[in-house]
Amino acid sequence: MQPIVIGHRGASGYRPEHTRGAYELAVALGADAVEPDVVVTRDGVLIVRHENEISATTDVAAHPEFAARRTRKVIDGIRMTGWFTEDFTWAELRTLRARERLPALRKASASFDGRFPLLRLRDVFKLMDRVSSRARRPVGVVAEIKHASYFESIGLPVDELFAAEVNTAGWNAGDGRLTIESFERTLLDQVYARGIYGKRIFLLEATGKPADQVRLLGRSAPDYADYLTDQGLYGLSGLVDGVSVPKSLVLEIGADGHVTGASDLVDAAHAANLEIYCWTLRPENVFLAKTFQRGRFRADFGDWQTEFRTIMGTGIDGVFADHPDLAVAVRDELAAEAREDR
């Protein structure tokens, strides 16, 4: 079975991420689903932004009326300075416009700065209903819920807000279109306990510890790496539907930074009866493994085809891609080759 292609924050290689333009283009380019990152406003509205700190993805700095909201915070152990969604109401945030997060790298996308307003999660659900009808195929939503334990600590229960939003939007039908993912397994359990039965995917990093476990256990919290062992993966079976990892864990990378093949992580996850996804497939040199970089410039496209093929040839269940059309093209090539070999 071929992997699904998930438009990472929409078609974020072509349009400013988490905008109507990015989501619509992702579907037009063949994505099977789109991935909104979910954060919360002061008045409990779920909106879609890469992070709750929004200085890099909006024009908030150009709004003098919000200058005094700039502040410093520690979010999941990381010190940040900027403007945070939880310090704004939705009425205030809807006056902002989206900007390209990587303008030096993606200048064409940056040319759309200022054209798109911010979106709520409910807007994404409505949009996907419309584009699914137009495309005559179901398009899924892979909702990544950010910083749940942090938001809960300041009186914003994301699990409760998310469950209400999903039910109101009619996206709790059990039709396979909804996936919930988080770096905090506690949040996945809470959402399930509230009767939201979408697929649950546990996001794992190569290093570090889950923020919810750090809040609960401190230094005794398990490392993400503990979940990536055979024992750790089997321990997750039945508790979540799958895991999602950075692509570096799917590739076998030597000490010199060059790829020597694929790791056995996909097979290990499947042996534990878990689905496995990876992020993020991007064609620019700056994001490619050293083996696949070509030319001198960070923004140049390298040998993305070979990297994508190596990852998608592992039997992985899905990939997140900033340029969905490129991932779809490689998937279709692999499928055609498989048919010829039968």
mmCIF file of C-alpha atoms in Angstrom:
data_model
loop_
_atom_site.group_PDB
_atom_site.id
_atom_site.type_symbol
_atom_site.label_atom_id
_atom_site.label_comp_id
_atom_site.label_asym_id
_atom_site.label_seq_id
_atom_site.Cartn_x
_atom_site.Cartn_y
_atom_site.Cartn_z
ATOM 1 C CA MET A 1 0.000 0.000 0.000
ATOM 2 C CA GLN A 2 1.332 3.419 -0.951
ATOM 3 C CA PRO A 3 1.800 6.168 1.674
ATOM 4 C CA ILE A 4 -0.642 9.004 1.987
ATOM 5 C CA VAL A 5 0.668 12.503 1.304
ATOM 6 C CA ILE A 6 -0.199 15.148 3.889
ATOM 7 C CA GLY A 7 0.103 18.814 2.958
ATOM 8 C CA HIS A 8 2.309 20.122 5.768
ATOM 9 C CA ARG A 9 0.467 23.240 6.978
ATOM 10 C CA GLY A 10 -1.083 23.174 3.531
ATOM 11 C CA ALA A 11 1.148 23.585 0.490
ATOM 12 C CA SER A 12 3.540 25.613 2.633
ATOM 13 C CA GLY A 13 6.328 25.470 0.076
ATOM 14 C CA TYR A 14 4.225 27.621 -2.251
ATOM 15 C CA ARG A 15 2.030 29.805 -0.021
ATOM 16 C CA PRO A 16 2.300 31.197 3.531
ATOM 17 C CA GLU A 17 1.502 28.302 5.844
ATOM 18 C CA HIS A 18 -1.872 27.724 7.480
ATOM 19 C CA THR A 19 -3.720 29.977 5.038
ATOM 20 C CA ARG A 20 -6.721 29.331 2.844
ATOM 21 C CA GLY A 21 -4.454 29.589 -0.180
ATOM 22 C CA ALA A 22 -2.034 26.994 1.206
ATOM 23 C CA TYR A 23 -4.766 24.504 2.103
ATOM 24 C CA GLU A 24 -6.666 24.841 -1.167
ATOM 25 C CA LEU A 25 -3.478 24.502 -3.195
ATOM 26 C CA ALA A 26 -2.430 21.392 -1.250
ATOM 27 C CA VAL A 27 -5.653 19.643 -2.266
ATOM 28 C CA ALA A 28 -5.336 20.835 -5.861
ATOM 29 C CA LEU A 29 -1.821 19.361 -5.945
ATOM 30 C CA GLY A 30 -3.066 15.954 -4.849
ATOM 31 C CA ALA A 31 -2.650 15.893 -1.062
ATOM 32 C CA ASP A 32 -4.732 13.254 0.701
ATOM 33 C CA ALA A 33 -4.939 15.388 3.852
ATOM 34 C CA VAL A 34 -3.759 18.687 5.267
ATOM 35 C CA GLU A 35 -2.115 19.358 8.611
ATOM 36 C CA PRO A 36 -3.191 22.342 10.711
ATOM 37 C CA ASP A 37 -1.225 23.140 13.876
ATOM 38 C CA VAL A 38 -3.695 24.063 16.608
ATOM 39 C CA VAL A 39 -3.139 26.724 19.292
ATOM 40 C CA VAL A 40 -5.517 28.749 21.468
ATOM 41 C CA THR A 41 -6.565 32.386 21.933
ATOM 42 C CA ARG A 42 -7.250 34.121 25.226
ATOM 43 C CA ASP A 43 -10.986 33.647 24.750
ATOM 44 C CA GLY A 44 -10.675 29.936 23.993
ATOM 45 C CA VAL A 45 -10.855 29.940 20.203
ATOM 46 C CA LEU A 46 -8.761 27.304 18.420
ATOM 47 C CA ILE A 47 -6.735 28.833 15.615
ATOM 48 C CA VAL A 48 -4.166 27.396 13.219
ATOM 49 C CA ARG A 49 -0.597 28.664 13.543
ATOM 50 C CA HIS A 50 2.757 26.883 13.597
ATOM 51 C CA GLU A 51 3.313 28.069 17.164
ATOM 52 C CA ASN A 52 1.522 30.181 19.736
ATOM 53 C CA GLU A 53 4.339 32.724 19.229
ATOM 54 C CA ILE A 54 3.289 34.461 16.006
ATOM 55 C CA SER A 55 5.887 37.115 15.193
ATOM 56 C CA ALA A 56 7.418 35.061 12.353
ATOM 57 C CA THR A 57 4.152 34.066 10.674
ATOM 58 C CA THR A 58 2.002 37.208 10.924
ATOM 59 C CA ASP A 59 2.287 40.967 10.581
ATOM 60 C CA VAL A 60 1.632 41.524 14.293
ATOM 61 C CA ALA A 61 4.846 43.554 14.655
ATOM 62 C CA ALA A 62 3.432 46.100 12.215
ATOM 63 C CA HIS A 63 0.401 46.770 14.439
ATOM 64 C CA PRO A 64 1.268 49.572 16.896
ATOM 65 C CA GLU A 65 -1.880 48.856 18.893
ATOM 66 C CA PHE A 66 -0.330 45.502 19.884
ATOM 67 C CA ALA A 67 3.213 46.680 20.584
ATOM 68 C CA ALA A 68 2.774 46.409 24.356
ATOM 69 C CA ARG A 69 1.775 42.724 24.034
ATOM 70 C CA ARG A 70 5.331 41.717 23.105
ATOM 71 C CA THR A 71 6.689 39.689 26.000
ATOM 72 C CA ARG A 72 8.952 36.863 27.134
ATOM 73 C CA LYS A 73 7.712 33.402 28.091
ATOM 74 C CA VAL A 74 8.993 29.899 28.685
ATOM 75 C CA ILE A 75 6.970 27.412 26.622
ATOM 76 C CA ASP A 76 7.726 23.732 27.213
ATOM 77 C CA GLY A 77 11.153 24.628 28.554
ATOM 78 C CA ILE A 78 12.097 26.968 25.701
ATOM 79 C CA ARG A 79 12.482 30.702 26.312
ATOM 80 C CA MET A 80 10.721 32.798 23.673
ATOM 81 C CA THR A 81 10.191 36.491 23.009
ATOM 82 C CA GLY A 82 7.359 37.771 20.875
ATOM 83 C CA TRP A 83 3.586 37.891 20.628
ATOM 84 C CA PHE A 84 1.532 34.918 21.835
ATOM 85 C CA THR A 85 -1.925 33.811 20.758
ATOM 86 C CA GLU A 86 -3.094 33.312 24.336
ATOM 87 C CA ASP A 87 -2.658 37.058 24.954
ATOM 88 C CA PHE A 88 -5.116 37.982 22.180
ATOM 89 C CA THR A 89 -8.799 37.486 21.551
ATOM 90 C CA TRP A 90 -9.927 36.048 18.242
ATOM 91 C CA ALA A 91 -11.442 39.430 17.351
ATOM 92 C CA GLU A 92 -7.965 40.934 17.661
ATOM 93 C CA LEU A 93 -6.130 38.170 15.826
ATOM 94 C CA ARG A 94 -8.488 38.274 12.881
ATOM 95 C CA THR A 95 -7.143 41.768 12.097
ATOM 96 C CA LEU A 96 -3.705 40.268 11.361
ATOM 97 C CA ARG A 97 -2.451 38.869 8.066
ATOM 98 C CA ALA A 98 -0.236 35.851 7.444
ATOM 99 C CA ARG A 99 3.383 36.079 6.336
ATOM 100 C CA GLU A 100 5.841 33.545 4.927
ATOM 101 C CA ARG A 101 7.859 32.024 7.786
ATOM 102 C CA LEU A 102 10.983 31.521 5.619
ATOM 103 C CA PRO A 103 11.025 34.590 3.353
ATOM 104 C CA ALA A 104 14.723 34.432 2.425
ATOM 105 C CA LEU A 105 14.356 30.823 1.334
ATOM 106 C CA ARG A 106 10.899 30.938 -0.219
ATOM 107 C CA LYS A 107 10.667 34.295 -1.924
ATOM 108 C CA ALA A 108 7.823 33.302 -4.244
ATOM 109 C CA SER A 109 5.682 32.352 -1.261
ATOM 110 C CA ALA A 110 6.649 35.584 0.490
ATOM 111 C CA SER A 111 5.140 37.512 -2.406
ATOM 112 C CA PHE A 112 1.761 36.481 -0.939
ATOM 113 C CA ASP A 113 2.483 38.161 2.408
ATOM 114 C CA GLY A 114 -0.446 40.175 3.671
ATOM 115 C CA ARG A 115 -3.030 38.554 1.409
ATOM 116 C CA PHE A 116 -4.483 35.973 3.765
ATOM 117 C CA PRO A 117 -6.170 36.389 7.179
ATOM 118 C CA LEU A 118 -5.646 33.924 10.000
ATOM 119 C CA LEU A 119 -7.960 30.921 10.239
ATOM 120 C CA ARG A 120 -9.745 29.135 13.048
ATOM 121 C CA LEU A 121 -9.789 25.352 13.167
ATOM 122 C CA ARG A 122 -13.491 25.456 12.346
ATOM 123 C CA ASP A 123 -12.633 27.350 9.162
ATOM 124 C CA VAL A 124 -10.286 24.553 8.124
ATOM 125 C CA PHE A 125 -12.970 21.912 8.696
ATOM 126 C CA LYS A 126 -15.452 23.893 6.594
ATOM 127 C CA LEU A 127 -12.867 24.474 3.883
ATOM 128 C CA MET A 128 -11.992 20.776 3.674
ATOM 129 C CA ASP A 129 -15.666 19.880 3.391
ATOM 130 C CA ARG A 130 -15.968 22.250 0.438
ATOM 131 C CA VAL A 131 -12.798 21.201 -1.359
ATOM 132 C CA SER A 132 -13.558 17.497 -0.818
ATOM 133 C CA SER A 133 -16.859 17.992 -2.575
ATOM 134 C CA ARG A 134 -15.183 19.947 -5.364
ATOM 135 C CA ALA A 135 -12.373 17.383 -5.758
ATOM 136 C CA ARG A 136 -14.853 14.482 -5.551
ATOM 137 C CA ARG A 137 -12.653 12.662 -3.056
ATOM 138 C CA PRO A 138 -12.363 12.715 0.733
ATOM 139 C CA VAL A 139 -9.619 14.980 2.060
ATOM 140 C CA GLY A 140 -8.523 14.440 5.640
ATOM 141 C CA VAL A 141 -7.406 16.738 8.425
ATOM 142 C CA VAL A 142 -4.387 15.801 10.548
ATOM 143 C CA ALA A 143 -4.710 18.174 13.494
ATOM 144 C CA GLU A 144 -1.513 18.685 15.481
ATOM 145 C CA ILE A 145 -2.412 20.060 18.900
ATOM 146 C CA LYS A 146 0.409 22.194 20.266
ATOM 147 C CA HIS A 147 1.520 22.785 23.862
ATOM 148 C CA ALA A 148 -1.536 21.201 25.468
ATOM 149 C CA SER A 149 -0.138 20.934 28.996
ATOM 150 C CA TYR A 150 1.084 24.534 28.857
ATOM 151 C CA PHE A 151 -2.321 25.798 27.751
ATOM 152 C CA GLU A 152 -4.023 23.719 30.425
ATOM 153 C CA SER A 153 -1.751 25.303 33.052
ATOM 154 C CA ILE A 154 -3.092 28.750 32.150
ATOM 155 C CA GLY A 155 -6.734 27.719 32.152
ATOM 156 C CA LEU A 156 -7.207 26.814 28.484
ATOM 157 C CA PRO A 157 -8.228 23.116 28.293
ATOM 158 C CA VAL A 158 -7.358 22.250 24.709
ATOM 159 C CA ASP A 159 -8.867 18.760 24.857
ATOM 160 C CA GLU A 160 -12.271 20.154 25.849
ATOM 161 C CA LEU A 161 -12.126 22.926 23.267
ATOM 162 C CA PHE A 162 -11.006 20.548 20.528
ATOM 163 C CA ALA A 163 -13.718 17.984 21.270
ATOM 164 C CA ALA A 164 -16.398 20.667 21.130
ATOM 165 C CA GLU A 165 -15.030 22.010 17.846
ATOM 166 C CA VAL A 166 -14.876 18.594 16.202
ATOM 167 C CA ASN A 167 -18.425 17.716 17.228
ATOM 168 C CA THR A 168 -19.821 21.069 16.133
ATOM 169 C CA ALA A 169 -18.114 20.743 12.749
ATOM 170 C CA GLY A 170 -19.480 17.225 12.240
ATOM 171 C CA TRP A 171 -16.002 15.730 11.992
ATOM 172 C CA ASN A 172 -16.507 12.968 14.567
ATOM 173 C CA ALA A 173 -18.238 10.635 12.144
ATOM 174 C CA GLY A 174 -15.649 7.858 12.318
ATOM 175 C CA ASP A 175 -15.123 8.019 8.563
ATOM 176 C CA GLY A 176 -11.323 8.076 8.779
ATOM 177 C CA ARG A 177 -10.928 11.721 7.790
ATOM 178 C CA LEU A 178 -9.792 12.976 11.203
ATOM 179 C CA THR A 179 -6.392 12.314 12.742
ATOM 180 C CA ILE A 180 -5.175 13.871 15.987
ATOM 181 C CA GLU A 181 -1.470 14.114 16.669
ATOM 182 C CA SER A 182 0.537 15.525 19.538
ATOM 183 C CA PHE A 183 3.944 15.350 21.200
ATOM 184 C CA GLU A 184 1.993 14.830 24.443
ATOM 185 C CA ARG A 185 0.290 11.456 24.786
ATOM 186 C CA THR A 186 -1.749 12.732 27.729
ATOM 187 C CA LEU A 187 -3.591 15.002 25.305
ATOM 188 C CA LEU A 188 -4.359 12.080 22.993
ATOM 189 C CA ASP A 189 -5.828 10.161 25.914
ATOM 190 C CA GLN A 190 -7.885 13.177 27.021
ATOM 191 C CA VAL A 191 -9.341 13.732 23.555
ATOM 192 C CA TYR A 192 -10.250 10.041 23.279
ATOM 193 C CA ALA A 193 -11.878 10.153 26.717
ATOM 194 C CA ARG A 194 -14.080 12.987 25.437
ATOM 195 C CA GLY A 195 -15.463 10.727 22.735
ATOM 196 C CA ILE A 196 -13.353 11.890 19.782
ATOM 197 C CA TYR A 197 -12.427 8.732 17.936
ATOM 198 C CA GLY A 198 -10.157 9.968 15.177
ATOM 199 C CA LYS A 199 -6.857 8.225 14.621
ATOM 200 C CA ARG A 200 -4.357 9.059 17.402
ATOM 201 C CA ILE A 201 -0.736 9.621 16.410
ATOM 202 C CA PHE A 202 2.044 10.171 18.952
ATOM 203 C CA LEU A 203 4.702 12.577 17.673
ATOM 204 C CA LEU A 204 8.255 11.631 18.641
ATOM 205 C CA GLU A 205 11.514 13.547 18.422
ATOM 206 C CA ALA A 206 15.018 12.138 18.084
ATOM 207 C CA THR A 207 15.976 13.822 21.369
ATOM 208 C CA GLY A 208 14.293 15.409 24.372
ATOM 209 C CA LYS A 209 11.317 14.482 26.553
ATOM 210 C CA PRO A 210 7.534 14.934 26.193
ATOM 211 C CA ALA A 211 6.439 18.167 27.872
ATOM 212 C CA ASP A 212 3.477 16.571 29.635
ATOM 213 C CA GLN A 213 5.725 13.968 31.228
ATOM 214 C CA VAL A 214 8.269 16.581 32.278
ATOM 215 C CA ARG A 215 5.506 18.525 34.058
ATOM 216 C CA LEU A 216 4.438 15.335 35.805
ATOM 217 C CA LEU A 217 7.742 13.579 36.510
ATOM 218 C CA GLY A 218 10.476 16.179 36.094
ATOM 219 C CA ARG A 219 13.879 14.700 35.323
ATOM 220 C CA SER A 220 12.452 11.195 35.676
ATOM 221 C CA ALA A 221 10.310 11.688 32.579
ATOM 222 C CA PRO A 222 11.018 9.205 29.773
ATOM 223 C CA ASP A 223 12.997 10.341 26.767
ATOM 224 C CA TYR A 224 11.401 10.285 23.334
ATOM 225 C CA ALA A 225 14.116 7.769 22.457
ATOM 226 C CA ASP A 226 12.654 5.329 24.998
ATOM 227 C CA TYR A 227 9.526 5.063 22.861
ATOM 228 C CA LEU A 228 11.574 4.324 19.737
ATOM 229 C CA THR A 229 12.970 1.030 20.967
ATOM 230 C CA ASP A 230 11.227 -2.233 20.132
ATOM 231 C CA GLN A 231 10.026 -2.403 23.732
ATOM 232 C CA GLY A 232 8.839 1.203 23.656
ATOM 233 C CA LEU A 233 6.923 0.715 20.408
ATOM 234 C CA TYR A 234 5.233 -2.448 21.685
ATOM 235 C CA GLY A 235 4.312 -0.513 24.827
ATOM 236 C CA LEU A 236 2.451 2.031 22.687
ATOM 237 C CA SER A 237 0.477 -0.613 20.799
ATOM 238 C CA GLY A 238 -3.183 -0.348 21.685
ATOM 239 C CA LEU A 239 -2.695 3.038 23.338
ATOM 240 C CA VAL A 240 -2.219 4.993 20.108
ATOM 241 C CA ASP A 241 -2.750 4.153 16.457
ATOM 242 C CA GLY A 242 0.681 5.177 15.310
ATOM 243 C CA VAL A 243 3.756 7.334 15.663
ATOM 244 C CA SER A 244 5.193 10.150 13.596
ATOM 245 C CA VAL A 245 8.904 10.880 13.509
ATOM 246 C CA PRO A 246 11.407 13.215 11.841
ATOM 247 C CA LYS A 247 12.695 11.848 8.559
ATOM 248 C CA SER A 248 16.208 11.568 10.015
ATOM 249 C CA LEU A 249 14.976 8.556 12.004
ATOM 250 C CA VAL A 250 13.698 6.816 8.876
ATOM 251 C CA LEU A 251 17.005 7.313 7.038
ATOM 252 C CA GLU A 252 20.230 5.573 8.032
ATOM 253 C CA ILE A 253 22.706 8.437 8.322
ATOM 254 C CA GLY A 254 26.419 7.845 8.915
ATOM 255 C CA ALA A 255 28.804 9.882 11.057
ATOM 256 C CA ASP A 256 29.771 11.903 7.973
ATOM 257 C CA GLY A 257 26.154 12.997 7.485
ATOM 258 C CA HIS A 258 25.613 10.875 4.383
ATOM 259 C CA VAL A 259 22.687 8.519 3.913
ATOM 260 C CA THR A 260 23.554 4.849 3.605
ATOM 261 C CA GLY A 261 19.999 3.602 3.267
ATOM 262 C CA ALA A 262 16.843 3.332 5.337
ATOM 263 C CA SER A 263 16.650 2.439 9.004
ATOM 264 C CA ASP A 264 14.549 -0.440 10.313
ATOM 265 C CA LEU A 265 12.198 1.867 12.256
ATOM 266 C CA VAL A 266 9.286 1.470 9.832
ATOM 267 C CA ASP A 267 9.449 -2.310 10.077
ATOM 268 C CA ALA A 268 9.764 -2.097 13.872
ATOM 269 C CA ALA A 269 6.664 0.093 14.144
ATOM 270 C CA HIS A 270 4.653 -2.196 11.893
ATOM 271 C CA ALA A 271 5.798 -5.217 13.923
ATOM 272 C CA ALA A 272 4.293 -3.477 16.968
ATOM 273 C CA ASN A 273 1.021 -3.011 15.046
ATOM 274 C CA LEU A 274 1.545 0.745 14.779
ATOM 275 C CA GLU A 275 1.275 2.990 11.756
ATOM 276 C CA ILE A 276 4.247 5.272 11.148
ATOM 277 C CA TYR A 277 4.539 8.654 9.448
ATOM 278 C CA CYS A 278 7.443 11.044 8.967
ATOM 279 C CA TRP A 279 8.096 14.744 8.559
ATOM 280 C CA THR A 280 8.994 16.783 6.644
ATOM 281 C CA LEU A 281 9.751 16.126 2.969
ATOM 282 C CA ARG A 282 11.223 19.306 1.471
ATOM 283 C CA PRO A 283 13.225 19.714 -1.744
ATOM 284 C CA GLU A 284 15.548 22.584 -0.805
ATOM 285 C CA ASN A 285 19.201 21.828 -0.094
ATOM 286 C CA VAL A 286 19.016 23.256 3.415
ATOM 287 C CA PHE A 287 16.532 20.542 4.401
ATOM 288 C CA LEU A 288 17.979 17.589 2.492
ATOM 289 C CA ALA A 289 20.428 15.072 3.922
ATOM 290 C CA LYS A 290 23.982 15.840 2.820
ATOM 291 C CA THR A 291 23.946 12.980 0.326
ATOM 292 C CA PHE A 292 21.192 14.655 -1.682
ATOM 293 C CA GLN A 293 22.323 18.276 -1.651
ATOM 294 C CA ARG A 294 23.255 19.776 -5.017
ATOM 295 C CA GLY A 295 24.701 23.182 -5.930
ATOM 296 C CA ARG A 296 25.858 25.997 -3.666
ATOM 297 C CA PHE A 297 22.683 27.672 -2.472
ATOM 298 C CA ARG A 298 20.448 26.743 0.423
ATOM 299 C CA ALA A 299 17.287 27.492 -1.541
ATOM 300 C CA ASP A 300 18.273 25.396 -4.572
ATOM 301 C CA PHE A 301 16.409 22.146 -5.057
ATOM 302 C CA GLY A 302 18.754 19.205 -4.579
ATOM 303 C CA ASP A 303 18.225 15.557 -5.442
ATOM 304 C CA TRP A 304 14.935 15.539 -3.593
ATOM 305 C CA GLN A 305 13.604 12.731 -5.771
ATOM 306 C CA THR A 306 16.105 10.216 -4.387
ATOM 307 C CA GLU A 307 15.565 11.255 -0.784
ATOM 308 C CA PHE A 308 11.796 11.094 -1.180
ATOM 309 C CA ARG A 309 12.055 7.680 -2.894
ATOM 310 C CA THR A 310 14.284 6.309 -0.140
ATOM 311 C CA ILE A 311 11.778 7.337 2.531
ATOM 312 C CA MET A 312 8.615 6.376 0.675
ATOM 313 C CA GLY A 313 10.100 3.052 -0.382
ATOM 314 C CA THR A 314 10.312 1.866 3.238
ATOM 315 C CA GLY A 315 6.631 1.023 3.441
ATOM 316 C CA ILE A 316 5.909 4.073 5.564
ATOM 317 C CA ASP A 317 2.209 4.851 5.982
ATOM 318 C CA GLY A 318 2.346 8.570 5.267
ATOM 319 C CA VAL A 319 4.605 11.560 4.737
ATOM 320 C CA PHE A 320 4.254 15.250 5.457
ATOM 321 C CA ALA A 321 5.371 17.440 2.560
ATOM 322 C CA ASP A 322 5.639 21.189 2.021
ATOM 323 C CA HIS A 323 5.301 20.629 -1.735
ATOM 324 C CA PRO A 324 2.595 17.940 -1.975
ATOM 325 C CA ASP A 325 2.828 17.630 -5.752
ATOM 326 C CA LEU A 326 6.459 16.501 -5.534
ATOM 327 C CA ALA A 327 5.654 13.806 -2.973
ATOM 328 C CA VAL A 328 2.642 12.670 -5.010
ATOM 329 C CA ALA A 329 4.827 12.428 -8.130
ATOM 330 C CA VAL A 330 7.351 10.182 -6.386
ATOM 331 C CA ARG A 331 4.617 8.049 -4.839
ATOM 332 C CA ASP A 332 3.001 7.569 -8.249
ATOM 333 C CA GLU A 333 6.355 6.590 -9.771
ATOM 334 C CA LEU A 334 6.916 3.978 -7.067
ATOM 335 C CA ALA A 335 3.390 2.626 -7.534
ATOM 336 C CA ALA A 336 3.882 2.347 -11.296
ATOM 337 C CA GLU A 337 7.171 0.509 -10.809
ATOM 338 C CA ALA A 338 5.520 -1.878 -8.361
ATOM 339 C CA ARG A 339 2.796 -2.684 -10.893
ATOM 340 C CA GLU A 340 5.376 -3.383 -13.585
ATOM 341 C CA ASP A 341 7.225 -5.793 -11.297
ATOM 342 C CA ARG A 342 4.164 -7.947 -10.651
#
